[in-house]
Coordinates of C-alpha atoms (C1' of nucleotides) in Angstrom, one line a residue:
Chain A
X1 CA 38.6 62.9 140.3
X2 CA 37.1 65.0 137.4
X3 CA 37.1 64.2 133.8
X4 CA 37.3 60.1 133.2
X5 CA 34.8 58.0 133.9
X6 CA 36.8 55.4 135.2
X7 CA 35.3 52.8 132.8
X8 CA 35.9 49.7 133.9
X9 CA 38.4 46.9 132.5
X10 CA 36.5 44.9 130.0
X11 CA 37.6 41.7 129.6
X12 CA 35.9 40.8 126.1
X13 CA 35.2 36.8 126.8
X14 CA 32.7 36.6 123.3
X15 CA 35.9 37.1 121.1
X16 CA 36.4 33.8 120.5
X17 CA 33.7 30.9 120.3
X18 CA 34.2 29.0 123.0
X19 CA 34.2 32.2 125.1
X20 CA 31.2 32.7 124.0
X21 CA 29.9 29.4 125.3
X22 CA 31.4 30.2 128.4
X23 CA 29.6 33.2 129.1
X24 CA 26.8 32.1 127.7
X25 CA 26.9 29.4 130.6
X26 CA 27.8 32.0 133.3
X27 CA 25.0 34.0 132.1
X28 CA 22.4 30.9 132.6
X29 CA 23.9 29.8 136.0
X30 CA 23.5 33.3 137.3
X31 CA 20.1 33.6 136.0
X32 CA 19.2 30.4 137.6
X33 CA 20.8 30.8 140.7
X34 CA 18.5 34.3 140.7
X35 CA 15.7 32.9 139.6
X36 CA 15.7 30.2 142.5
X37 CA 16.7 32.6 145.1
X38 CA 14.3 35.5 145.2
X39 CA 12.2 35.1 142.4
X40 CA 11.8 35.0 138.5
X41 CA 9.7 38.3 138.2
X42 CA 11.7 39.9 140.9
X43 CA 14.4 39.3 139.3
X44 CA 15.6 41.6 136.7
X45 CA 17.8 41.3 133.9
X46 CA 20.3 44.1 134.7
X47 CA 20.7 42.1 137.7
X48 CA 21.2 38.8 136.0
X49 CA 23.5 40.6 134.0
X50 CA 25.7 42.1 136.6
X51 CA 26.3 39.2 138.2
X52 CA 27.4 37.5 135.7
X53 CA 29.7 40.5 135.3
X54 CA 28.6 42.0 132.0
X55 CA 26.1 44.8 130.7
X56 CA 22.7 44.4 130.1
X57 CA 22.8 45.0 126.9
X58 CA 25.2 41.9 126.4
X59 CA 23.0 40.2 128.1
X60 CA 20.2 40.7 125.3
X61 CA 23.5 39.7 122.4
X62 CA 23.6 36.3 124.3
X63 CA 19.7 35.9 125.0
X64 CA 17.1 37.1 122.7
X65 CA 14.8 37.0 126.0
X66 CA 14.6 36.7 130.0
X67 CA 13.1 33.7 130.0
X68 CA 14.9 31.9 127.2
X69 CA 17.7 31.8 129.6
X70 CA 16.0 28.9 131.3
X71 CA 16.2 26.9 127.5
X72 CA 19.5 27.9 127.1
X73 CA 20.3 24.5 125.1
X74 CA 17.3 23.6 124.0
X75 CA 18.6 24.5 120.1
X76 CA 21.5 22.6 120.4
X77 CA 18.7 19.4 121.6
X78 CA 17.1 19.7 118.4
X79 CA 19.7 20.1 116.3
X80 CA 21.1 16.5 118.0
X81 CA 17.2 15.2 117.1
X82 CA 17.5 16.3 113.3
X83 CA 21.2 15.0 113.2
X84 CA 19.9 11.4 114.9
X85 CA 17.2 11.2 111.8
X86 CA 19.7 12.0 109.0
X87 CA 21.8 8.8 110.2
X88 CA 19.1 6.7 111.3
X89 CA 18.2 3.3 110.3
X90 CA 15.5 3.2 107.3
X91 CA 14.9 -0.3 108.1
X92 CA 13.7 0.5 111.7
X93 CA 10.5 1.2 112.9
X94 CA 10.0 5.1 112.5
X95 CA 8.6 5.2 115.8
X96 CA 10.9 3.6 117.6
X97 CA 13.3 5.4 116.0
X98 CA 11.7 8.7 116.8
X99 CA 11.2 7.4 120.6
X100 CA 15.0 6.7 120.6
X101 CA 16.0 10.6 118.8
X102 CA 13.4 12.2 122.0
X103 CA 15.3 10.0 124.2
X104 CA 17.9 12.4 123.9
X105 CA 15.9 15.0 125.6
X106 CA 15.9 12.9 128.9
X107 CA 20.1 12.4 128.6
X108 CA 20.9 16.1 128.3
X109 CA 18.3 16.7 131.0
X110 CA 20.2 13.9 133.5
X111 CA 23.7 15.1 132.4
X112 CA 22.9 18.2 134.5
X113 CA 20.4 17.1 137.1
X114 CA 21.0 20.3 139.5
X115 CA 19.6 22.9 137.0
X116 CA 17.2 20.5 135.6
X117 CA 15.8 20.2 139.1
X118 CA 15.8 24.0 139.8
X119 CA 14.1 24.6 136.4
X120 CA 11.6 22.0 136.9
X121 CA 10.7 23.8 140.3
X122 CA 10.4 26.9 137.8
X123 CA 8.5 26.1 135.6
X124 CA 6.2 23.9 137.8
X125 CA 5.7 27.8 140.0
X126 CA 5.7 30.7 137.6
X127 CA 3.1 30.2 134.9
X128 CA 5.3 32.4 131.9
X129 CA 7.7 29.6 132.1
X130 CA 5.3 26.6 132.0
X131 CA 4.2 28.1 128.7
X132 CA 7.7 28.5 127.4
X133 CA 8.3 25.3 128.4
X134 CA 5.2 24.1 126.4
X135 CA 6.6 26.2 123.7
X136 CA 10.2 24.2 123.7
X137 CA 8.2 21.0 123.9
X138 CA 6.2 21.8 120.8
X139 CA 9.1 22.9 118.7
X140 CA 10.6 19.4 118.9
X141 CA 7.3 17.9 118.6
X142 CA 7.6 19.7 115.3
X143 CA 10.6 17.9 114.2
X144 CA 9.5 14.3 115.6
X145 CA 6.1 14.7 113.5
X146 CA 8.1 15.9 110.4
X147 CA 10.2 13.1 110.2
X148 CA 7.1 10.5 111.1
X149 CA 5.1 11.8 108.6
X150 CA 8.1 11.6 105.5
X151 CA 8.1 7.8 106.7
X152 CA 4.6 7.3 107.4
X153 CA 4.1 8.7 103.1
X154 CA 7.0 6.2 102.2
X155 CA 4.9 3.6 103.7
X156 CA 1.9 4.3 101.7
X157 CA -0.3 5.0 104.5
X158 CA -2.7 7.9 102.9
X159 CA -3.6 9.4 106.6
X160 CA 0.3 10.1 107.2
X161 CA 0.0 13.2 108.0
X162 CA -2.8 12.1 111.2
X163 CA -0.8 10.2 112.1
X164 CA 2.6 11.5 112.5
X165 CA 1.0 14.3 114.3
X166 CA -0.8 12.3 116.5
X167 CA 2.0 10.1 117.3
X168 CA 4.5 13.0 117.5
X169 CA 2.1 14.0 120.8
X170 CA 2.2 11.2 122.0
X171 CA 5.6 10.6 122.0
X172 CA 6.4 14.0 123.3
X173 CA 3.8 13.2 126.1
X174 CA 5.8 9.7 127.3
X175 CA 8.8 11.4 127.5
X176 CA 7.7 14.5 129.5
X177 CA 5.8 12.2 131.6
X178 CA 9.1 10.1 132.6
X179 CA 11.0 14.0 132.7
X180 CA 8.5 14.8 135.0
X181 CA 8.2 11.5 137.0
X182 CA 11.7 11.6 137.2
X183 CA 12.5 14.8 138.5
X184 CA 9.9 15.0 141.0
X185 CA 11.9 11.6 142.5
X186 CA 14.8 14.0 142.6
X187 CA 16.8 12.1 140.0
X188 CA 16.5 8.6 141.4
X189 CA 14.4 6.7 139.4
X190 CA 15.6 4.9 137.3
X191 CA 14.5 6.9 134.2
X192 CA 15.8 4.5 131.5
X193 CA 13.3 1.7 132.9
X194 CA 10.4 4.8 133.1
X195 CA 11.4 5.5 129.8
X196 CA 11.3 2.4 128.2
X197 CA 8.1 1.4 129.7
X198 CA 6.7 4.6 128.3
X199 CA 8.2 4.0 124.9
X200 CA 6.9 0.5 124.7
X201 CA 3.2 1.4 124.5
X202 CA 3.8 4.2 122.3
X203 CA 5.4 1.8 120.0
X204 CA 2.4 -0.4 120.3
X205 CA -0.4 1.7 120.2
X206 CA 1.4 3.3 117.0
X207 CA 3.4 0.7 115.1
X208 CA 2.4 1.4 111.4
X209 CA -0.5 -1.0 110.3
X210 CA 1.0 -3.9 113.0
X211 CA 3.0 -4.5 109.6
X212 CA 5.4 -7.2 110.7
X213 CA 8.4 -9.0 108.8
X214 CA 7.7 -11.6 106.1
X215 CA 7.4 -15.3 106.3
X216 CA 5.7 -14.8 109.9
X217 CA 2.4 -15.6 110.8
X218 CA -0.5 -12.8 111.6
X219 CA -3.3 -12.7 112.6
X220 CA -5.5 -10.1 112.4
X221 CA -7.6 -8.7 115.4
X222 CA -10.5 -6.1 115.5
X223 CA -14.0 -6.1 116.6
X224 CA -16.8 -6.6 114.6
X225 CA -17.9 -3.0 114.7
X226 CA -14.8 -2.6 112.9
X227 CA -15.6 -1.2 109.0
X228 CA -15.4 -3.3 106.4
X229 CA -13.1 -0.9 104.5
X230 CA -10.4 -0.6 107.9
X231 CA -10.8 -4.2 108.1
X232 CA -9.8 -5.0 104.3
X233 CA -6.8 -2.3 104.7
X234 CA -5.7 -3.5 107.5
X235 CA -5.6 -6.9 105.8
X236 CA -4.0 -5.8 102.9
X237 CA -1.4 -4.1 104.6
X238 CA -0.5 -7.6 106.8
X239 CA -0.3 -9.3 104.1
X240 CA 1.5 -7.2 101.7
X241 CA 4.3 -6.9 104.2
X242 CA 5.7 -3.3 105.8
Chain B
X1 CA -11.4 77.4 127.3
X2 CA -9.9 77.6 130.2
X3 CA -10.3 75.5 133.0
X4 CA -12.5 72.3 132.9
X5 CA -10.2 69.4 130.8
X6 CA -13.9 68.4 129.3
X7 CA -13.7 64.4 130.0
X8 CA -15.3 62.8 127.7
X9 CA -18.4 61.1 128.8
X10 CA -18.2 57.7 130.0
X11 CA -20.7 55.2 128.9
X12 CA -19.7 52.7 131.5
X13 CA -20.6 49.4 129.7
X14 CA -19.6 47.0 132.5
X15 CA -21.6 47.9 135.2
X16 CA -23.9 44.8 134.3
X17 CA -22.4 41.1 133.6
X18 CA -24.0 41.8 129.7
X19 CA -22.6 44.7 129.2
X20 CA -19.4 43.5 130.1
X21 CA -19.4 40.5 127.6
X22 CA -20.4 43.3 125.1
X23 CA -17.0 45.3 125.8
X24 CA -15.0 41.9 126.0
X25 CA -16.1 41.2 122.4
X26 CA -16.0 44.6 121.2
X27 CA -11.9 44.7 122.4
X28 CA -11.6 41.4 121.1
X29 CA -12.9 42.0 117.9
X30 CA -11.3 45.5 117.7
X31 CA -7.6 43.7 118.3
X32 CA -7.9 41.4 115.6
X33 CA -9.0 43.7 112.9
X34 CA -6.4 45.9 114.0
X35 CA -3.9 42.7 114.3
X36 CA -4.9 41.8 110.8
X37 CA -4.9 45.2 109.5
X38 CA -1.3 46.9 110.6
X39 CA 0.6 44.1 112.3
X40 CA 0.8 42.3 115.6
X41 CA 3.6 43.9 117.2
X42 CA 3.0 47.0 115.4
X43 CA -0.6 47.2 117.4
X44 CA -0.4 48.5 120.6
X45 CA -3.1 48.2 123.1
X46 CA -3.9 51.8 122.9
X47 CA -4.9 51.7 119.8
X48 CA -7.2 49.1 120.7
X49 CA -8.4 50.4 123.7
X50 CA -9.3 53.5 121.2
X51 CA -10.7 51.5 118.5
X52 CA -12.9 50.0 121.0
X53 CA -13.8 53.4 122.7
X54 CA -12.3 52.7 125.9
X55 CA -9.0 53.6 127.8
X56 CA -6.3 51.6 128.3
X57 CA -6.2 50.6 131.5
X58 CA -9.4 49.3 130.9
X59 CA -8.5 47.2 128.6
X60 CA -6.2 45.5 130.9
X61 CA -9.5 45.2 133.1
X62 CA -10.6 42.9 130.5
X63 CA -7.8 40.9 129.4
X64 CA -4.6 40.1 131.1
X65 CA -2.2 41.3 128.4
X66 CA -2.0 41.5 124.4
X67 CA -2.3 38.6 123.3
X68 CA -4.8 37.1 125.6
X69 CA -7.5 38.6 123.1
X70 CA -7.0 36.5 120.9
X71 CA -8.1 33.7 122.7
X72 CA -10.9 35.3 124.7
X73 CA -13.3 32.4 124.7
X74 CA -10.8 29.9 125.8
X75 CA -12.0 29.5 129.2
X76 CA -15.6 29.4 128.4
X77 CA -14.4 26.2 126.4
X78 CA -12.5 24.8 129.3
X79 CA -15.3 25.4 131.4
X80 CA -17.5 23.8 129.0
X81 CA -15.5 20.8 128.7
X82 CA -15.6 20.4 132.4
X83 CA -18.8 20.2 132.1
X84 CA -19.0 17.8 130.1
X85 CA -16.9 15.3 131.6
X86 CA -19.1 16.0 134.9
X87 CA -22.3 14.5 133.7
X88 CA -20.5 12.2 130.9
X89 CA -21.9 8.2 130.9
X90 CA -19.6 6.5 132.8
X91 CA -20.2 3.7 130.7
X92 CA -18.6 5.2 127.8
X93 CA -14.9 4.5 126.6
X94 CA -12.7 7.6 128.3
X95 CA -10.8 8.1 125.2
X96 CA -14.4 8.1 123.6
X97 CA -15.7 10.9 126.0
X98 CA -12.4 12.9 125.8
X99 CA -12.6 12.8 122.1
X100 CA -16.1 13.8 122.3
X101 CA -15.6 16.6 124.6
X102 CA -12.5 18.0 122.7
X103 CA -15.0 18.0 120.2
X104 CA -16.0 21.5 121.6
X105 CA -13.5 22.9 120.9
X106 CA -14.2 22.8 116.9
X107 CA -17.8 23.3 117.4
X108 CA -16.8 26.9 119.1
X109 CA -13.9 27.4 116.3
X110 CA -16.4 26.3 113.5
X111 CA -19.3 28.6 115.2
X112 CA -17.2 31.9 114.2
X113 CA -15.4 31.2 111.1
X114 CA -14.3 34.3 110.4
X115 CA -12.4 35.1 113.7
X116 CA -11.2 31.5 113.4
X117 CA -9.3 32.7 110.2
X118 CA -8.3 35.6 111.2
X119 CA -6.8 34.0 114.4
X120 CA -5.1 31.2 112.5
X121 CA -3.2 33.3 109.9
X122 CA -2.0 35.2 113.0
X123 CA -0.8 32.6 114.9
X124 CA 0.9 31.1 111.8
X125 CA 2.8 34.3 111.4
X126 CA 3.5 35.7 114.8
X127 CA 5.9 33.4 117.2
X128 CA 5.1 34.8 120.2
X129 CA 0.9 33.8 118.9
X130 CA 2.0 30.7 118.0
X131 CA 3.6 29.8 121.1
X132 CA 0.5 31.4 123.3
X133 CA -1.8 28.9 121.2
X134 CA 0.8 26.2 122.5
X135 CA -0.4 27.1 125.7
X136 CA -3.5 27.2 125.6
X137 CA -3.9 23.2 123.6
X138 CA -1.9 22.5 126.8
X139 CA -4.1 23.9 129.0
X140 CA -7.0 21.9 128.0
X141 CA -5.0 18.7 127.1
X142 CA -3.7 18.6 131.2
X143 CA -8.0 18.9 131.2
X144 CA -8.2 15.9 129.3
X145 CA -5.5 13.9 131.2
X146 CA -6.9 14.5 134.3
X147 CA -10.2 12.9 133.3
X148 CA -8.7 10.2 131.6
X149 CA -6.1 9.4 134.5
X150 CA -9.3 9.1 137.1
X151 CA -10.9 6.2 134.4
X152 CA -7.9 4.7 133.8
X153 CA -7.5 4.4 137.4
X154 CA -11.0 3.3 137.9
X155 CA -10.5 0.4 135.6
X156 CA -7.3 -0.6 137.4
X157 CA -4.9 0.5 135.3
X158 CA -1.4 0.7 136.9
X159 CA 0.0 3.1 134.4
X160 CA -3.0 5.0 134.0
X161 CA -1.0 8.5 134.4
X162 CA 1.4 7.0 131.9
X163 CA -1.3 6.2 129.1
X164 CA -3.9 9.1 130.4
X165 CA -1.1 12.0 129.3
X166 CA -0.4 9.9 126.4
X167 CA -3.7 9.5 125.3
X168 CA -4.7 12.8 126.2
X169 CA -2.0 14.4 124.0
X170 CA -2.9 12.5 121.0
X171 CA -6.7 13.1 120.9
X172 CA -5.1 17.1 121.5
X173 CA -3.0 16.6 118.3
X174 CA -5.8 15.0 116.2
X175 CA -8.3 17.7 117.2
X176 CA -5.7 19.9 116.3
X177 CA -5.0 18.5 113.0
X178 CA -8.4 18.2 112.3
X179 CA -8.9 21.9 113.0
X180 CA -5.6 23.0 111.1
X181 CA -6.7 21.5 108.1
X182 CA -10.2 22.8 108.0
X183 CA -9.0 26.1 108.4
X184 CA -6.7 25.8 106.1
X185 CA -9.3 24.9 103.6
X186 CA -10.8 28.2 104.8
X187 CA -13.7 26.6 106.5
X188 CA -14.9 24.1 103.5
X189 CA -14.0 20.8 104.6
X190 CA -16.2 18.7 106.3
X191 CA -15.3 18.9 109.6
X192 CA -17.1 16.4 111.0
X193 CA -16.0 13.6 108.9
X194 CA -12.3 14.8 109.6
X195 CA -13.0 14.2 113.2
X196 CA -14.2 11.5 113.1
X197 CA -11.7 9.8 111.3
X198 CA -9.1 11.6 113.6
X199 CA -10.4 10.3 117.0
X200 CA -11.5 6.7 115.1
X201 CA -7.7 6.2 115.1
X202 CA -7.0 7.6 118.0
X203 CA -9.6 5.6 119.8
X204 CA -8.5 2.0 118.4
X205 CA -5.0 3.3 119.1
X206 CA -5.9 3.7 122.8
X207 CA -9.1 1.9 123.2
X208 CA -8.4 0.3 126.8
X209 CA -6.8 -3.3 126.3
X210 CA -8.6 -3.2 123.0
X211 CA -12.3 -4.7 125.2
X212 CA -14.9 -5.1 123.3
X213 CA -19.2 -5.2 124.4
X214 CA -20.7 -8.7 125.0
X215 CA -21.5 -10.8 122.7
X216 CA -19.8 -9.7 120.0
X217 CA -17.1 -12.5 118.0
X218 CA -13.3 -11.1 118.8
X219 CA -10.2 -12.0 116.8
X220 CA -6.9 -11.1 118.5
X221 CA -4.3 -9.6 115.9
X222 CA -0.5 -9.6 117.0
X223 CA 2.4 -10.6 115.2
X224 CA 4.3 -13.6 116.3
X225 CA 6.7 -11.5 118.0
X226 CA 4.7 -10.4 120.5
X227 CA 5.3 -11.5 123.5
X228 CA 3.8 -14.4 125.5
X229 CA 2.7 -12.2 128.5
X230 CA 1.0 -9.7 126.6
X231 CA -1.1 -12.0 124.1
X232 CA -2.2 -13.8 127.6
X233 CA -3.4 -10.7 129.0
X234 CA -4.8 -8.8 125.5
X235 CA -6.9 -12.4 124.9
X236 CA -7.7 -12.6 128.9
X237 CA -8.8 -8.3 128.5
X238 CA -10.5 -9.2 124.9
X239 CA -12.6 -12.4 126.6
X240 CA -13.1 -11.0 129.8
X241 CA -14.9 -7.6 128.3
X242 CA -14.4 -4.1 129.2
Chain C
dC1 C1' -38.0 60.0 142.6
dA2 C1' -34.1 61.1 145.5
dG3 C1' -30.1 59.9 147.8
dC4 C1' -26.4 56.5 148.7
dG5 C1' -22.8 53.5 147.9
dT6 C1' -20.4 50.7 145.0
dA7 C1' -17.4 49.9 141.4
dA8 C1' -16.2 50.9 136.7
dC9 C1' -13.5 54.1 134.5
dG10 C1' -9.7 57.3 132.9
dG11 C1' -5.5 59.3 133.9
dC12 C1' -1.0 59.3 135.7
dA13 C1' 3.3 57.7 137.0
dC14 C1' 6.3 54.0 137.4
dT15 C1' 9.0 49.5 136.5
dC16 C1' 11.0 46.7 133.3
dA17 C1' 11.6 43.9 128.9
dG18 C1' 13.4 44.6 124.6
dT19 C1' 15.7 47.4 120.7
dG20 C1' 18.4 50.9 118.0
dT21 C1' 22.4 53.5 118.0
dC22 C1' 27.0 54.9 118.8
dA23 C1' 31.4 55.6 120.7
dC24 C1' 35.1 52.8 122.6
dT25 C1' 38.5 49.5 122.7
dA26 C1' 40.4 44.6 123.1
dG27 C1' 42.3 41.6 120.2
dC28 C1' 43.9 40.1 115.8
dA29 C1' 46.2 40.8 111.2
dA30 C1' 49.4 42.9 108.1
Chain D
dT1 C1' 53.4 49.8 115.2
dT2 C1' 49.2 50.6 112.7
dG3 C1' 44.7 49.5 111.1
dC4 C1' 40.6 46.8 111.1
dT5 C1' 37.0 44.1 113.2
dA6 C1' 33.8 43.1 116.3
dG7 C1' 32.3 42.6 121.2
dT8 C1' 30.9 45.7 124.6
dG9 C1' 28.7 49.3 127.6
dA10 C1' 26.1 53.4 127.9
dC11 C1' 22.2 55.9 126.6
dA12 C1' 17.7 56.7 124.9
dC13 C1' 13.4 55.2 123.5
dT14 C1' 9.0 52.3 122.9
dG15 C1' 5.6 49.6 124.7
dA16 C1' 3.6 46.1 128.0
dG17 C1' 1.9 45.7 132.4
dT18 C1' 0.7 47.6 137.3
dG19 C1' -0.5 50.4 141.4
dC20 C1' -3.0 54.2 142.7
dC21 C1' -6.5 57.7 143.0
dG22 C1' -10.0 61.0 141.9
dT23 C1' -14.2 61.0 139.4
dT24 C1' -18.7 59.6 138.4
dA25 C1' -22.1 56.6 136.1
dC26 C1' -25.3 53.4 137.5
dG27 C1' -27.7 50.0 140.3
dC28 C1' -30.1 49.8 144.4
dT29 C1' -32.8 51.1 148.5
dG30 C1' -36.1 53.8 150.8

DNA sequence: CAGCGTAACGGCACTCAGTGTCACTAGCAA
DNA sequence: TTGCTAGTGACACTGAGTGCCGTTACGCTG
């Protein structure tokens, strides 16, 4: 009973990669589970840690922060998003093709509805978390109004950059609204009709210039306060085609 | 030099309301000189509390934590927006009246320029700034939703929470493009004209069924592949009025 | 002007997030 | 078996944020 320290067995689970994803998991359950039980400020890292059966200062090699545990694959999410616009179809509609790369964001939330529910309860109660949340939500925003604006230029449209950003937001906003909708119904909407609904008058409040395919008729509608400028624009872009 | 520890005497500037303003600024303006100056994270708040002639924990009297001081005027702004919604013309387009309250916002960013710079080079540098500056768009923009939901709901809208987050997160994103852009061109931009432009396409993206005044000649523009249903009810909205 | 009471302030001690460092060793390769 | 690599735990340290308390400046009342 004197000299070792008796230190305990490590059994080293970050050696290879998917160990690493498995801890990383078991680190983000038990942080939850905490979180939800007594308290996100009351709970402490060292705690998080030891229950997932590790050091603290693993825990830090896993997370670069407390709260980031609750985003745990958030990266991986964009990283999909940026994937989905390399292989996308040039032909389609950016935004439509933007609503379907955010629609991702709903599937990975339903494919685990438990600890999407117990983070929406979260972030919806401690305010730290609502603003990392906002956080996460802008960094995708990010990506959705970088690829909207490369396609908006390609169209010729001189205000591209306005308008990617501004449909980015908007985007971002439908789908956290049918999130949000949907997880307050416990996860029994049906969130593909929310999210389609959603999508639809995103589509058409945003489609670029109401450009449609050629050989169709279009009319052109706007109000006479309308400038003569917009009007002869919007003209020119109808007629010239996409 | 013995006994008494010779406090140093305490001019205690927040006894009256003014006073404490006076201190607020002063720590405020103290932080970001000393943010600019040496570093974000390599300021801490006792250095500003010093700068600023004042002890720490005072500081924290005045400002929840760090990086609150940078955005010291932020609920002023919300408050003011509040306002404004409050004794709006009911008359008015929403999206018109959000646009015009967001407004605010760059009339308080454009009143100080040179904090406005100094804040914005932070925030493009620091993450954590960045993501606090997230937060605080957000906080406004649920300000601008709730407004908006009410009208929408007034004017019978059934997906008026739908298109009031939608709509409030676009005017958001145009203000804050509008905003980025003039401080990126250090404050020599016209901002007006910017904004303008910004909510003009925001409001025809979001103006409500597209309804136009009395009296005034409407032409409906869809393409031919919209459908039936919604040229029925865009000509019944466009003839009908507002 | 004098006394009173309030509250602003500074100081101290404490918790905890986050980081640098280092010795240790599990697990892999030669 | 031996050596190397890297994941890990322990320790120490900084700094944000908080509770508490004694002090006292300052507004207010008489």
């Amino acid at each position: 009973m004197t000299d070792s320290p008796r230190r305990a067995p490590v059994t080293r689970a970050g050696a290879t990669p998917a160990g690493r994803r498995r801890l990383r998991r078991a680190l983000a359950a038990a942080a939850v589970d905490l979180f939800v039980a007594k308290g996100y400020e009351a709970t402490t890292v060292d705690e998080i840690a030891a229950a997932a059966g590790v050091g603290r200062r693993t825990f830090f090699r896993y997370f670069d922060s407390k709260d980031e545990v609750l985003f745990a694959n958030h990266d991986e999410i964009v990283a999909e998003m940026e994937e989905a616009f390399a292989e996308a179809d040039p032909e389609r509609d950016p935004v439509e093709t933007a609503c379907a790369a955010v629609g991702l964001v709903l599937d990975s939330y339903a494919a685990e509805l438990d600890v999407s529910l117990k983070r929406f309860t979260l972030t919806r109660t401690v305010p730290s978390l609502r603003d990392k949340e906002v956080a996460t939500v802008d960094r995708y925003q990010r990506v959705l109004a970088r690829y909207l604006r490369a396609r908006f230029a390609d169209q010729g449209d001189e205000t591209a950059s306005l308008r990617a950003d501004v449909a980015a937001a908007a985007i971002a906003a439908a789908n956290n609204h049918v999130l949000r909708r949907w997880l307050r119904s416990g996860g029994q909407d049906d969130i593909g009709a929310s999210a389609a609904e959603a999508f639809a008058l995103v589509i058409d409040a945003f489609r670029a210039e109401r450009a449609v395919a050629e050989e169709t008729t279009v009319v052109a509608v706007m109000t006479t306060a309308t400038p003569l400028h917009s009007v002869i624009a919007k003209v020119n872009a109808a007629l010239n085609g996409k």
